[in-house]
PDB file of C-alpha atoms in Angstrom:
ATOM      1  CA  MET A   1     -22.972 148.450-179.005  1.00 66.00           C
ATOM      2  CA  SER A   2     -21.809 151.211-177.154  1.00 84.00           C
ATOM      3  CA  ASN A   3     -24.265 154.195-175.956  1.00 92.00           C
ATOM      4  CA  PRO A   4     -24.311 157.528-177.597  1.00 95.00           C
ATOM      5  CA  LYS A   5     -22.679 160.495-175.824  1.00 97.00           C
ATOM      6  CA  PHE A   6     -25.903 162.516-175.361  1.00 98.00           C
ATOM      7  CA  ALA A   7     -29.688 162.337-174.909  1.00 98.00           C
ATOM      8  CA  TRP A   8     -32.325 164.958-174.600  1.00 98.00           C
ATOM      9  CA  CYS A   9     -34.258 165.162-171.024  1.00 98.00           C
ATOM     10  CA  ASP A  10     -35.631 168.587-171.128  1.00 96.00           C
ATOM     11  CA  GLY A  11     -32.383 169.769-172.774  1.00 98.00           C
ATOM     12  CA  ILE A  12     -29.171 168.166-173.765  1.00 98.00           C
ATOM     13  CA  VAL A  13     -27.793 165.929-171.085  1.00 98.00           C
ATOM     14  CA  PRO A  14     -24.989 163.176-170.944  1.00 98.00           C
ATOM     15  CA  TRP A  15     -26.503 159.911-171.872  1.00 97.00           C
ATOM     16  CA  GLU A  16     -26.343 158.462-168.201  1.00 97.00           C
ATOM     17  CA  ASP A  17     -28.129 161.485-166.783  1.00 97.00           C
ATOM     18  CA  ALA A  18     -31.484 161.084-168.952  1.00 96.00           C
ATOM     19  CA  THR A  19     -33.301 159.481-166.199  1.00 96.00           C
ATOM     20  CA  CYS A  20     -37.024 159.383-164.996  1.00 94.00           C
ATOM     21  CA  HIS A  21     -37.785 159.189-161.206  1.00 95.00           C
ATOM     22  CA  VAL A  22     -39.349 156.078-159.940  1.00 96.00           C
ATOM     23  CA  SER A  23     -42.012 158.042-158.373  1.00 96.00           C
ATOM     24  CA  SER A  24     -43.288 159.540-161.584  1.00 96.00           C
ATOM     25  CA  LEU A  25     -46.650 158.817-163.066  1.00 96.00           C
ATOM     26  CA  ALA A  26     -44.774 157.542-166.450  1.00 96.00           C
ATOM     27  CA  PHE A  27     -42.819 155.023-164.286  1.00 95.00           C
ATOM     28  CA  LYS A  28     -45.855 153.807-162.110  1.00 95.00           C
ATOM     29  CA  TYR A  29     -48.681 154.003-164.635  1.00 94.00           C
ATOM     30  CA  GLY A  30     -47.135 154.231-168.025  1.00 94.00           C
ATOM     31  CA  ALA A  31     -48.373 157.798-168.375  1.00 96.00           C
ATOM     32  CA  ALA A  32     -46.450 158.583-171.688  1.00 97.00           C
ATOM     33  CA  VAL A  33     -46.730 158.680-175.505  1.00 98.00           C
ATOM     34  CA  PHE A  34     -43.873 158.308-177.798  1.00 98.00           C
ATOM     35  CA  GLU A  35     -42.625 158.079-181.355  1.00 98.00           C
ATOM     36  CA  GLY A  36     -40.216 155.866-182.970  1.00 98.00           C
ATOM     37  CA  ILE A  37     -38.423 157.681-185.674  1.00 98.00           C
ATOM     38  CA  ARG A  38     -35.830 156.632-188.367  1.00 98.00           C
ATOM     39  CA  ALA A  39     -33.059 158.784-189.709  1.00 98.00           C
ATOM     40  CA  TYR A  40     -30.995 157.656-192.555  1.00 97.00           C
ATOM     41  CA  TRP A  41     -27.453 158.469-193.538  1.00 95.00           C
ATOM     42  CA  ASP A  42     -26.995 158.535-197.313  1.00 90.00           C
ATOM     43  CA  GLY A  43     -23.146 159.185-197.280  1.00 89.00           C
ATOM     44  CA  SER A  44     -23.246 162.887-196.834  1.00 90.00           C
ATOM     45  CA  ASN A  45     -26.375 163.820-195.152  1.00 92.00           C
ATOM     46  CA  LEU A  46     -28.692 162.631-192.615  1.00 96.00           C
ATOM     47  CA  CYS A  47     -32.271 162.451-193.406  1.00 97.00           C
ATOM     48  CA  ILE A  48     -35.230 162.185-190.765  1.00 98.00           C
ATOM     49  CA  TRP A  49     -37.741 160.161-192.279  1.00 98.00           C
ATOM     50  CA  GLN A  50     -41.465 161.156-192.113  1.00 98.00           C
ATOM     51  CA  LEU A  51     -40.714 163.554-189.284  1.00 98.00           C
ATOM     52  CA  ASN A  52     -43.861 165.676-189.813  1.00 98.00           C
ATOM     53  CA  GLU A  53     -46.035 162.685-189.604  1.00 98.00           C
ATOM     54  CA  HIS A  54     -44.597 161.539-186.395  1.00 98.00           C
ATOM     55  CA  LEU A  55     -44.592 164.864-184.824  1.00 98.00           C
ATOM     56  CA  ALA A  56     -48.434 165.293-185.734  1.00 98.00           C
ATOM     57  CA  ARG A  57     -49.222 161.960-184.116  1.00 98.00           C
ATOM     58  CA  LEU A  58     -47.279 162.614-180.914  1.00 98.00           C
ATOM     59  CA  GLU A  59     -49.238 166.015-180.573  1.00 97.00           C
ATOM     60  CA  LYS A  60     -52.570 163.977-181.022  1.00 97.00           C
ATOM     61  CA  GLY A  61     -51.293 161.344-178.398  1.00 97.00           C
ATOM     62  CA  GLN A  62     -50.419 164.093-175.815  1.00 97.00           C
ATOM     63  CA  ARG A  63     -53.976 165.637-176.499  1.00 96.00           C
ATOM     64  CA  PHE A  64     -55.532 162.359-176.220  1.00 95.00           C
ATOM     65  CA  MET A  65     -53.497 161.693-172.739  1.00 95.00           C
ATOM     66  CA  ARG A  66     -54.929 165.189-171.642  1.00 96.00           C
ATOM     67  CA  PHE A  67     -51.452 166.501-170.989  1.00 95.00           C
ATOM     68  CA  GLU A  68     -51.937 169.969-169.717  1.00 93.00           C
ATOM     69  CA  THR A  69     -48.812 171.289-171.270  1.00 89.00           C
ATOM     70  CA  PRO A  70     -48.102 169.265-174.482  1.00 93.00           C
ATOM     71  CA  PHE A  71     -45.110 169.865-176.374  1.00 97.00           C
ATOM     72  CA  SER A  72     -45.470 171.415-179.738  1.00 97.00           C
ATOM     73  CA  ALA A  73     -44.231 169.889-182.897  1.00 97.00           C
ATOM     74  CA  ASP A  74     -41.766 172.781-183.510  1.00 98.00           C
ATOM     75  CA  HIS A  75     -40.369 172.074-179.858  1.00 98.00           C
ATOM     76  CA  VAL A  76     -39.819 168.306-180.566  1.00 98.00           C
ATOM     77  CA  ALA A  77     -38.451 168.796-183.843  1.00 98.00           C
ATOM     78  CA  ASP A  78     -35.836 171.109-182.607  1.00 98.00           C
ATOM     79  CA  ALA A  79     -34.869 168.758-179.524  1.00 98.00           C
ATOM     80  CA  ILE A  80     -34.615 165.935-182.009  1.00 99.00           C
ATOM     81  CA  LYS A  81     -32.237 167.865-184.333  1.00 98.00           C
ATOM     82  CA  GLN A  82     -30.152 168.981-181.409  1.00 98.00           C
ATOM     83  CA  THR A  83     -29.724 165.522-180.066  1.00 98.00           C
ATOM     84  CA  LEU A  84     -28.720 164.031-183.666  1.00 98.00           C
ATOM     85  CA  ASN A  85     -26.472 167.141-184.158  1.00 97.00           C
ATOM     86  CA  ALA A  86     -24.805 166.585-180.467  1.00 98.00           C
ATOM     87  CA  ASN A  87     -24.006 162.879-181.080  1.00 98.00           C
ATOM     88  CA  GLU A  88     -22.679 163.773-184.719  1.00 96.00           C
ATOM     89  CA  PHE A  89     -24.123 160.409-186.308  1.00 96.00           C
ATOM     90  CA  ARG A  90     -22.809 159.184-189.583  1.00 95.00           C
ATOM     91  CA  ALA A  91     -24.904 156.147-189.841  1.00 95.00           C
ATOM     92  CA  ASN A  92     -28.650 155.246-189.883  1.00 96.00           C
ATOM     93  CA  VAL A  93     -30.236 156.112-186.485  1.00 97.00           C
ATOM     94  CA  HIS A  94     -33.286 155.058-184.554  1.00 97.00           C
ATOM     95  CA  ILE A  95     -35.002 157.967-182.416  1.00 98.00           C
ATOM     96  CA  THR A  96     -37.425 157.570-179.806  1.00 98.00           C
ATOM     97  CA  ALA A  97     -39.185 160.815-178.733  1.00 98.00           C
ATOM     98  CA  THR A  98     -41.208 160.549-175.418  1.00 98.00           C
ATOM     99  CA  ALA A  99     -43.536 162.820-173.819  1.00 98.00           C
ATOM    100  CA  PHE A 100     -44.118 161.742-170.137  1.00 97.00           C
ATOM    101  CA  LEU A 101     -45.621 162.639-166.943  1.00 97.00           C
ATOM    102  CA  SER A 102     -42.489 163.278-164.809  1.00 95.00           C
ATOM    103  CA  GLY A 103     -43.903 164.154-161.396  1.00 94.00           C
ATOM    104  CA  PRO A 104     -45.386 162.027-158.733  1.00 94.00           C
ATOM    105  CA  GLY A 105     -48.984 161.920-157.347  1.00 91.00           C
ATOM    106  CA  GLN A 106     -52.351 160.345-158.168  1.00 92.00           C
ATOM    107  CA  PRO A 107     -52.985 158.842-161.452  1.00 90.00           C
ATOM    108  CA  PHE A 108     -55.561 161.379-162.565  1.00 92.00           C
ATOM    109  CA  LEU A 109     -52.954 164.265-162.709  1.00 91.00           C
ATOM    110  CA  CYS A 110     -51.943 165.626-166.153  1.00 92.00           C
ATOM    111  CA  ASP A 111     -48.971 167.669-165.290  1.00 92.00           C
ATOM    112  CA  PRO A 112     -46.031 168.165-165.209  1.00 94.00           C
ATOM    113  CA  ALA A 113     -44.750 166.769-168.406  1.00 95.00           C
ATOM    114  CA  SER A 114     -41.034 166.260-169.650  1.00 97.00           C
ATOM    115  CA  LEU A 115     -39.661 165.516-172.960  1.00 98.00           C
ATOM    116  CA  ALA A 116     -37.092 162.748-173.568  1.00 98.00           C
ATOM    117  CA  ILE A 117     -35.184 162.058-177.108  1.00 99.00           C
ATOM    118  CA  THR A 118     -32.815 159.175-177.424  1.00 98.00           C
ATOM    119  CA  ALA A 119     -31.073 158.292-180.729  1.00 98.00           C
ATOM    120  CA  MET A 120     -28.883 155.319-181.316  1.00 97.00           C
ATOM    121  CA  ALA A 121     -27.307 154.147-184.435  1.00 95.00           C
ATOM    122  CA  ARG A 122     -28.990 151.174-185.824  1.00 88.00           C
ATOM    123  CA  GLY A 123     -28.767 149.297-189.113  1.00 77.00           C
ATOM    124  CA  ASP A 124     -31.571 148.143-191.289  1.00 71.00           C
ATOM    125  CA  PHE A 125     -33.929 145.501-190.199  1.00 71.00           C
ATOM    126  CA  ALA A 126     -32.891 142.598-192.543  1.00 65.00           C
ATOM    127  CA  THR A 127     -34.529 139.196-192.559  1.00 76.00           C
ATOM    128  CA  ASP A 128     -35.294 136.553-195.105  1.00 84.00           C
ATOM    129  CA  GLY A 129     -38.453 135.707-193.291  1.00 95.00           C
ATOM    130  CA  LEU A 130     -39.973 135.410-189.786  1.00 97.00           C
ATOM    131  CA  ARG A 131     -41.364 132.408-188.244  1.00 98.00           C
ATOM    132  CA  VAL A 132     -44.735 133.837-186.798  1.00 98.00           C
ATOM    133  CA  GLN A 133     -46.972 132.241-184.057  1.00 99.00           C
ATOM    134  CA  VAL A 134     -50.546 133.308-183.930  1.00 99.00           C
ATOM    135  CA  SER A 135     -50.590 134.402-180.223  1.00 99.00           C
ATOM    136  CA  SER A 136     -52.917 133.106-177.420  1.00 98.00           C
ATOM    137  CA  TRP A 137     -52.761 136.598-176.013  1.00 98.00           C
ATOM    138  CA  ARG A 138     -55.432 139.074-177.629  1.00 98.00           C
ATOM    139  CA  ARG A 139     -54.787 142.459-178.756  1.00 97.00           C
ATOM    140  CA  ALA A 140     -56.535 144.845-176.234  1.00 96.00           C
ATOM    141  CA  SER A 141     -59.344 146.470-177.522  1.00 95.00           C
ATOM    142  CA  ASP A 142     -59.528 150.224-178.316  1.00 92.00           C
ATOM    143  CA  ALA A 143     -62.549 150.377-175.991  1.00 93.00           C
ATOM    144  CA  ALA A 144     -60.254 149.497-173.322  1.00 93.00           C
ATOM    145  CA  GLN A 145     -57.020 151.269-174.251  1.00 91.00           C
ATOM    146  CA  PRO A 146     -56.452 153.766-177.036  1.00 91.00           C
ATOM    147  CA  GLN A 147     -54.643 151.588-179.619  1.00 94.00           C
ATOM    148  CA  ARG A 148     -54.632 154.331-182.167  1.00 93.00           C
ATOM    149  CA  ILE A 149     -51.935 156.196-180.263  1.00 94.00           C
ATOM    150  CA  LYS A 150     -48.593 155.196-179.291  1.00 96.00           C
ATOM    151  CA  SER A 151     -49.178 155.063-175.316  1.00 96.00           C
ATOM    152  CA  ASN A 152     -46.428 153.381-173.460  1.00 95.00           C
ATOM    153  CA  GLY A 153     -48.760 151.306-171.418  1.00 93.00           C
ATOM    154  CA  ASN A 154     -50.312 149.659-174.583  1.00 94.00           C
ATOM    155  CA  TYR A 155     -47.012 147.840-175.507  1.00 95.00           C
ATOM    156  CA  LEU A 156     -47.220 145.493-172.538  1.00 96.00           C
ATOM    157  CA  ASN A 157     -49.991 143.707-174.256  1.00 97.00           C
ATOM    158  CA  GLY A 158     -47.660 143.197-177.235  1.00 97.00           C
ATOM    159  CA  ARG A 159     -44.654 142.266-175.252  1.00 98.00           C
ATOM    160  CA  LEU A 160     -46.490 139.269-173.654  1.00 98.00           C
ATOM    161  CA  ALA A 161     -47.096 137.937-177.077  1.00 98.00           C
ATOM    162  CA  ALA A 162     -43.624 138.684-178.237  1.00 98.00           C
ATOM    163  CA  VAL A 163     -42.108 136.889-175.216  1.00 99.00           C
ATOM    164  CA  GLN A 164     -44.462 133.895-175.466  1.00 98.00           C
ATOM    165  CA  ALA A 165     -43.595 133.490-179.149  1.00 98.00           C
ATOM    166  CA  ARG A 166     -39.777 133.398-178.518  1.00 98.00           C
ATOM    167  CA  VAL A 167     -40.274 130.847-175.656  1.00 98.00           C
ATOM    168  CA  ASP A 168     -42.261 128.622-177.973  1.00 98.00           C
ATOM    169  CA  GLY A 169     -39.451 128.815-180.626  1.00 98.00           C
ATOM    170  CA  TYR A 170     -40.925 131.491-183.155  1.00 98.00           C
ATOM    171  CA  ASP A 171     -39.489 134.722-184.053  1.00 97.00           C
ATOM    172  CA  THR A 172     -42.289 136.835-183.312  1.00 98.00           C
ATOM    173  CA  ALA A 173     -46.116 136.919-182.887  1.00 98.00           C
ATOM    174  CA  LEU A 174     -49.260 137.874-184.697  1.00 99.00           C
ATOM    175  CA  MET A 175     -52.236 138.969-182.557  1.00 99.00           C
ATOM    176  CA  LEU A 176     -55.914 138.578-182.984  1.00 99.00           C
ATOM    177  CA  GLY A 177     -58.524 141.110-181.836  1.00 98.00           C
ATOM    178  CA  GLN A 178     -61.132 140.443-179.113  1.00 96.00           C
ATOM    179  CA  ASP A 179     -63.558 139.510-182.046  1.00 97.00           C
ATOM    180  CA  GLY A 180     -61.089 136.815-183.237  1.00 98.00           C
ATOM    181  CA  LYS A 181     -60.068 138.718-186.461  1.00 98.00           C
ATOM    182  CA  VAL A 182     -56.487 139.378-187.144  1.00 99.00           C
ATOM    183  CA  SER A 183     -55.157 142.560-185.613  1.00 99.00           C
ATOM    184  CA  GLU A 184     -51.330 143.279-185.920  1.00 98.00           C
ATOM    185  CA  GLY A 185     -48.020 142.187-184.485  1.00 98.00           C
ATOM    186  CA  PRO A 186     -46.612 143.215-181.023  1.00 97.00           C
ATOM    187  CA  ALA A 187     -45.209 146.429-182.518  1.00 95.00           C
ATOM    188  CA  MET A 188     -45.855 146.372-186.242  1.00 98.00           C
ATOM    189  CA  CYS A 189     -48.619 146.129-188.782  1.00 99.00           C
ATOM    190  CA  PHE A 190     -49.517 142.912-190.950  1.00 99.00           C
ATOM    191  CA  PHE A 191     -50.122 142.683-194.736  1.00 99.00           C
ATOM    192  CA  MET A 192     -50.816 139.555-196.648  1.00 99.00           C
ATOM    193  CA  VAL A 193     -51.233 138.847-200.317  1.00 99.00           C
ATOM    194  CA  ARG A 194     -53.736 136.524-201.650  1.00 98.00           C
ATOM    195  CA  ASN A 195     -54.325 135.879-205.450  1.00 98.00           C
ATOM    196  CA  GLY A 196     -52.468 139.089-206.267  1.00 98.00           C
ATOM    197  CA  VAL A 197     -54.589 141.376-204.070  1.00 99.00           C
ATOM    198  CA  VAL A 198     -52.755 142.958-201.000  1.00 99.00           C
ATOM    199  CA  ILE A 199     -54.808 142.803-197.813  1.00 99.00           C
ATOM    200  CA  THR A 200     -54.442 144.466-194.346  1.00 99.00           C
ATOM    201  CA  PRO A 201     -56.603 144.758-191.252  1.00 99.00           C
ATOM    202  CA  ASP A 202     -58.698 147.822-191.203  1.00 98.00           C
ATOM    203  CA  GLN A 203     -58.478 150.503-188.627  1.00 96.00           C
ATOM    204  CA  GLN A 204     -61.292 148.923-186.533  1.00 96.00           C
ATOM    205  CA  SER A 205     -59.207 145.836-186.030  1.00 98.00           C
ATOM    206  CA  ASP A 206     -57.831 147.547-182.778  1.00 97.00           C
ATOM    207  CA  ILE A 207     -54.557 148.520-184.665  1.00 97.00           C
ATOM    208  CA  LEU A 208     -52.203 151.700-184.496  1.00 97.00           C
ATOM    209  CA  GLU A 209     -52.726 154.578-186.776  1.00 97.00           C
ATOM    210  CA  SER A 210     -49.445 153.629-188.251  1.00 98.00           C
ATOM    211  CA  ILE A 211     -47.462 155.967-190.532  1.00 98.00           C
ATOM    212  CA  THR A 212     -45.467 152.990-191.985  1.00 98.00           C
ATOM    213  CA  ARG A 213     -48.720 151.122-192.800  1.00 99.00           C
ATOM    214  CA  ASP A 214     -50.078 154.075-194.602  1.00 98.00           C
ATOM    215  CA  THR A 215     -46.739 154.542-196.613  1.00 98.00           C
ATOM    216  CA  MET A 216     -47.072 150.823-197.657  1.00 99.00           C
ATOM    217  CA  ILE A 217     -50.590 151.285-198.894  1.00 99.00           C
ATOM    218  CA  THR A 218     -49.610 154.607-200.804  1.00 98.00           C
ATOM    219  CA  LEU A 219     -46.641 152.635-202.547  1.00 99.00           C
ATOM    220  CA  LEU A 220     -48.623 149.609-203.301  1.00 99.00           C
ATOM    221  CA  ARG A 221     -51.350 151.576-204.996  1.00 99.00           C
ATOM    222  CA  GLU A 222     -49.001 153.791-206.743  1.00 98.00           C
ATOM    223  CA  ALA A 223     -47.384 150.387-208.152  1.00 98.00           C
ATOM    224  CA  GLY A 224     -50.979 149.546-209.404  1.00 98.00           C
ATOM    225  CA  HIS A 225     -51.613 146.882-206.674  1.00 99.00           C
ATOM    226  CA  THR A 226     -55.237 146.364-205.336  1.00 99.00           C
ATOM    227  CA  VAL A 227     -55.034 146.940-201.632  1.00 99.00           C
ATOM    228  CA  GLN A 228     -57.936 145.983-199.341  1.00 99.00           C
ATOM    229  CA  GLU A 229     -58.339 147.200-195.847  1.00 99.00           C
ATOM    230  CA  ARG A 230     -60.667 144.925-194.079  1.00 99.00           C
ATOM    231  CA  LYS A 231     -61.438 142.321-191.438  1.00 99.00           C
ATOM    232  CA  VAL A 232     -59.093 139.208-191.612  1.00 99.00           C
ATOM    233  CA  ASP A 233     -60.356 135.846-190.510  1.00 98.00           C
ATOM    234  CA  ARG A 234     -57.700 133.825-188.588  1.00 98.00           C
ATOM    235  CA  SER A 235     -58.302 130.862-191.129  1.00 98.00           C
ATOM    236  CA  GLU A 236     -57.591 133.247-194.175  1.00 98.00           C
ATOM    237  CA  LEU A 237     -53.895 133.422-192.973  1.00 99.00           C
ATOM    238  CA  ALA A 238     -53.463 129.701-194.284  1.00 98.00           C
ATOM    239  CA  MET A 239     -54.719 131.158-197.739  1.00 98.00           C
ATOM    240  CA  ALA A 240     -51.932 133.606-197.994  1.00 99.00           C
ATOM    241  CA  ASP A 241     -49.394 133.379-200.793  1.00 98.00           C
ATOM    242  CA  GLU A 242     -47.079 135.825-199.008  1.00 98.00           C
ATOM    243  CA  ALA A 243     -46.907 138.051-196.080  1.00 98.00           C
ATOM    244  CA  PHE A 244     -45.005 140.756-194.299  1.00 98.00           C
ATOM    245  CA  PHE A 245     -44.858 143.004-191.171  1.00 98.00           C
ATOM    246  CA  CYS A 246     -44.117 146.727-191.355  1.00 98.00           C
ATOM    247  CA  GLY A 247     -43.063 149.371-189.171  1.00 97.00           C
ATOM    248  CA  THR A 248     -40.634 152.167-188.187  1.00 96.00           C
ATOM    249  CA  ALA A 249     -38.204 149.664-186.527  1.00 94.00           C
ATOM    250  CA  TRP A 250     -39.119 146.687-188.665  1.00 95.00           C
ATOM    251  CA  GLU A 251     -39.210 148.536-191.933  1.00 96.00           C
ATOM    252  CA  VAL A 252     -40.692 145.823-194.412  1.00 97.00           C
ATOM    253  CA  ALA A 253     -40.000 142.523-192.844  1.00 97.00           C
ATOM    254  CA  PRO A 254     -40.897 139.182-194.771  1.00 97.00           C
ATOM    255  CA  ILE A 255     -42.964 136.424-193.068  1.00 98.00           C
ATOM    256  CA  HIS A 256     -41.615 132.923-193.789  1.00 98.00           C
ATOM    257  CA  SER A 257     -44.246 131.076-192.116  1.00 98.00           C
ATOM    258  CA  ILE A 258     -47.343 131.395-189.636  1.00 99.00           C
ATOM    259  CA  ASP A 259     -47.992 128.704-187.274  1.00 98.00           C
ATOM    260  CA  GLY A 260     -45.677 126.654-189.195  1.00 98.00           C
ATOM    261  CA  LEU A 261     -47.316 127.097-192.641  1.00 98.00           C
ATOM    262  CA  ALA A 262     -44.744 128.357-195.069  1.00 98.00           C
ATOM    263  CA  MET A 263     -45.716 131.215-197.502  1.00 98.00           C
ATOM    264  CA  PRO A 264     -46.253 129.392-201.028  1.00 97.00           C
ATOM    265  CA  ALA A 265     -44.752 132.365-202.854  1.00 96.00           C
ATOM    266  CA  GLY A 266     -41.570 132.309-200.719  1.00 93.00           C
ATOM    267  CA  SER A 267     -40.004 134.540-198.279  1.00 94.00           C
ATOM    268  CA  PRO A 268     -39.741 137.389-199.445  1.00 96.00           C
ATOM    269  CA  GLY A 269     -42.556 136.830-202.008  1.00 97.00           C
ATOM    270  CA  PRO A 270     -42.413 139.000-205.253  1.00 98.00           C
ATOM    271  CA  ILE A 271     -44.680 141.868-204.038  1.00 98.00           C
ATOM    272  CA  THR A 272     -42.832 141.959-200.540  1.00 98.00           C
ATOM    273  CA  GLN A 273     -39.389 141.989-202.272  1.00 97.00           C
ATOM    274  CA  THR A 274     -40.351 144.682-204.777  1.00 98.00           C
ATOM    275  CA  LEU A 275     -41.889 146.834-202.075  1.00 98.00           C
ATOM    276  CA  ARG A 276     -39.035 146.399-199.655  1.00 96.00           C
ATOM    277  CA  SER A 277     -36.433 147.328-202.411  1.00 96.00           C
ATOM    278  CA  GLN A 278     -38.580 150.535-203.106  1.00 98.00           C
ATOM    279  CA  PHE A 279     -38.713 151.510-199.494  1.00 97.00           C
ATOM    280  CA  ASP A 280     -35.069 151.136-199.079  1.00 95.00           C
ATOM    281  CA  ALA A 281     -34.436 153.158-202.320  1.00 96.00           C
ATOM    282  CA  LEU A 282     -36.745 156.084-200.918  1.00 97.00           C
ATOM    283  CA  THR A 283     -35.231 155.974-197.359  1.00 95.00           C
ATOM    284  CA  GLN A 284     -31.370 155.902-198.828  1.00 92.00           C
ATOM    285  CA  GLY A 285     -32.414 158.628-201.364  1.00 92.00           C
ATOM    286  CA  THR A 286     -31.680 156.906-204.473  1.00 94.00           C
ATOM    287  CA  ASP A 287     -35.405 157.087-205.250  1.00 96.00           C
ATOM    288  CA  THR A 288     -36.111 160.927-204.948  1.00 95.00           C
ATOM    289  CA  SER A 289     -39.882 160.586-205.130  1.00 97.00           C
ATOM    290  CA  HIS A 290     -42.023 161.825-202.278  1.00 97.00           C
ATOM    291  CA  PRO A 291     -39.691 164.515-201.015  1.00 96.00           C
ATOM    292  CA  GLU A 292     -42.306 165.462-198.455  1.00 97.00           C
ATOM    293  CA  TRP A 293     -41.332 162.314-196.497  1.00 98.00           C
ATOM    294  CA  ARG A 294     -37.766 163.705-195.791  1.00 97.00           C
ATOM    295  CA  THR A 295     -36.299 166.299-193.530  1.00 97.00           C
ATOM    296  CA  TYR A 296     -32.572 166.825-193.792  1.00 95.00           C
ATOM    297  CA  LEU A 297     -30.476 168.159-190.927  1.00 90.00           C
TER     298      LEU A 297
END
C-alpha cells in the first residue's frame, strides 16, 4: 500500500515531512494523546464517522495530560478536513489525530504542543472469527495510568499482549485487569453473549471510555437486547455462546474461540452478525438513522 501524498503537522505538509524530533517529550516519554477515526466513502461522499465524539474525547485527553495550549475541537476538525481534501480520497479511510508535546526538556513540562493528522485508505476489518488468547500480561490499572483516555503511552501494555498472542499462534489477546477480572483487548473492547444476554466489562474494569463500545450498547438496546455492564470473571468466558471485539479500527470483529474453546453459537454468532450488518449499513449510509453520527465533507 502506497503512502498518501499529504499529512498534517501543524499545517499541510508532504507525507515524508510529517516528523517528530527524537528529543521531544512525545518520543521520549509517550507524552501524547490521539484519536483513531474512520471516514467512509459511500460512492459519492466521504463521511467522517462520529467526529464530534472523537473531538470531545481528544479535548478531554489533552486536559488530563495538562497541555498548556490544547487544540480546540474546531481546530482539529478543520485540520482533519483539510488533510482528507488534500489527499482526494475516494475510499474508506482511517484517520489518526495526535496532540503531542513536541519540544525537548524535562518530563514534567506541558508545552509546546503540536498536532499531527494522518489519513490512509483502509478497507473494512473483515473476519469470520478471531482466535483469542487470555493474556498473561495484565491490563495496567487506571490507578497507575489513565486508561479512560487514548494516551499513547498506554498502548505499550496492549502491544505486549498482542505480540505474545501472535508468537503463541493466536490472532490477538484478551487482557485481564489487576483484579483478575476481564478487561479488554489490546486496542478494542470486549462483548460476550450468554443465554441471550449481552455482557461487557464495566468502566471500572480499567477500560477505555470507548466511543464504539457506547455505540454498540445503544444499537443493541434499541434492538431490544438486554446489555449488562459489569465485572466478568475469567471462568465466565467459557460460558459464552458468542463473543466479539469492537473499536474504531476493528469495527465489529467476531471471536471464534478463546483459549481454544470455540463459541457454541458459531462465529459470528447471530447477535454479532446482526449487529455487524447494522453497523455496516450505518457507516455506509444505507441505514440513515442516527444522523448525528455523520459529518460529511
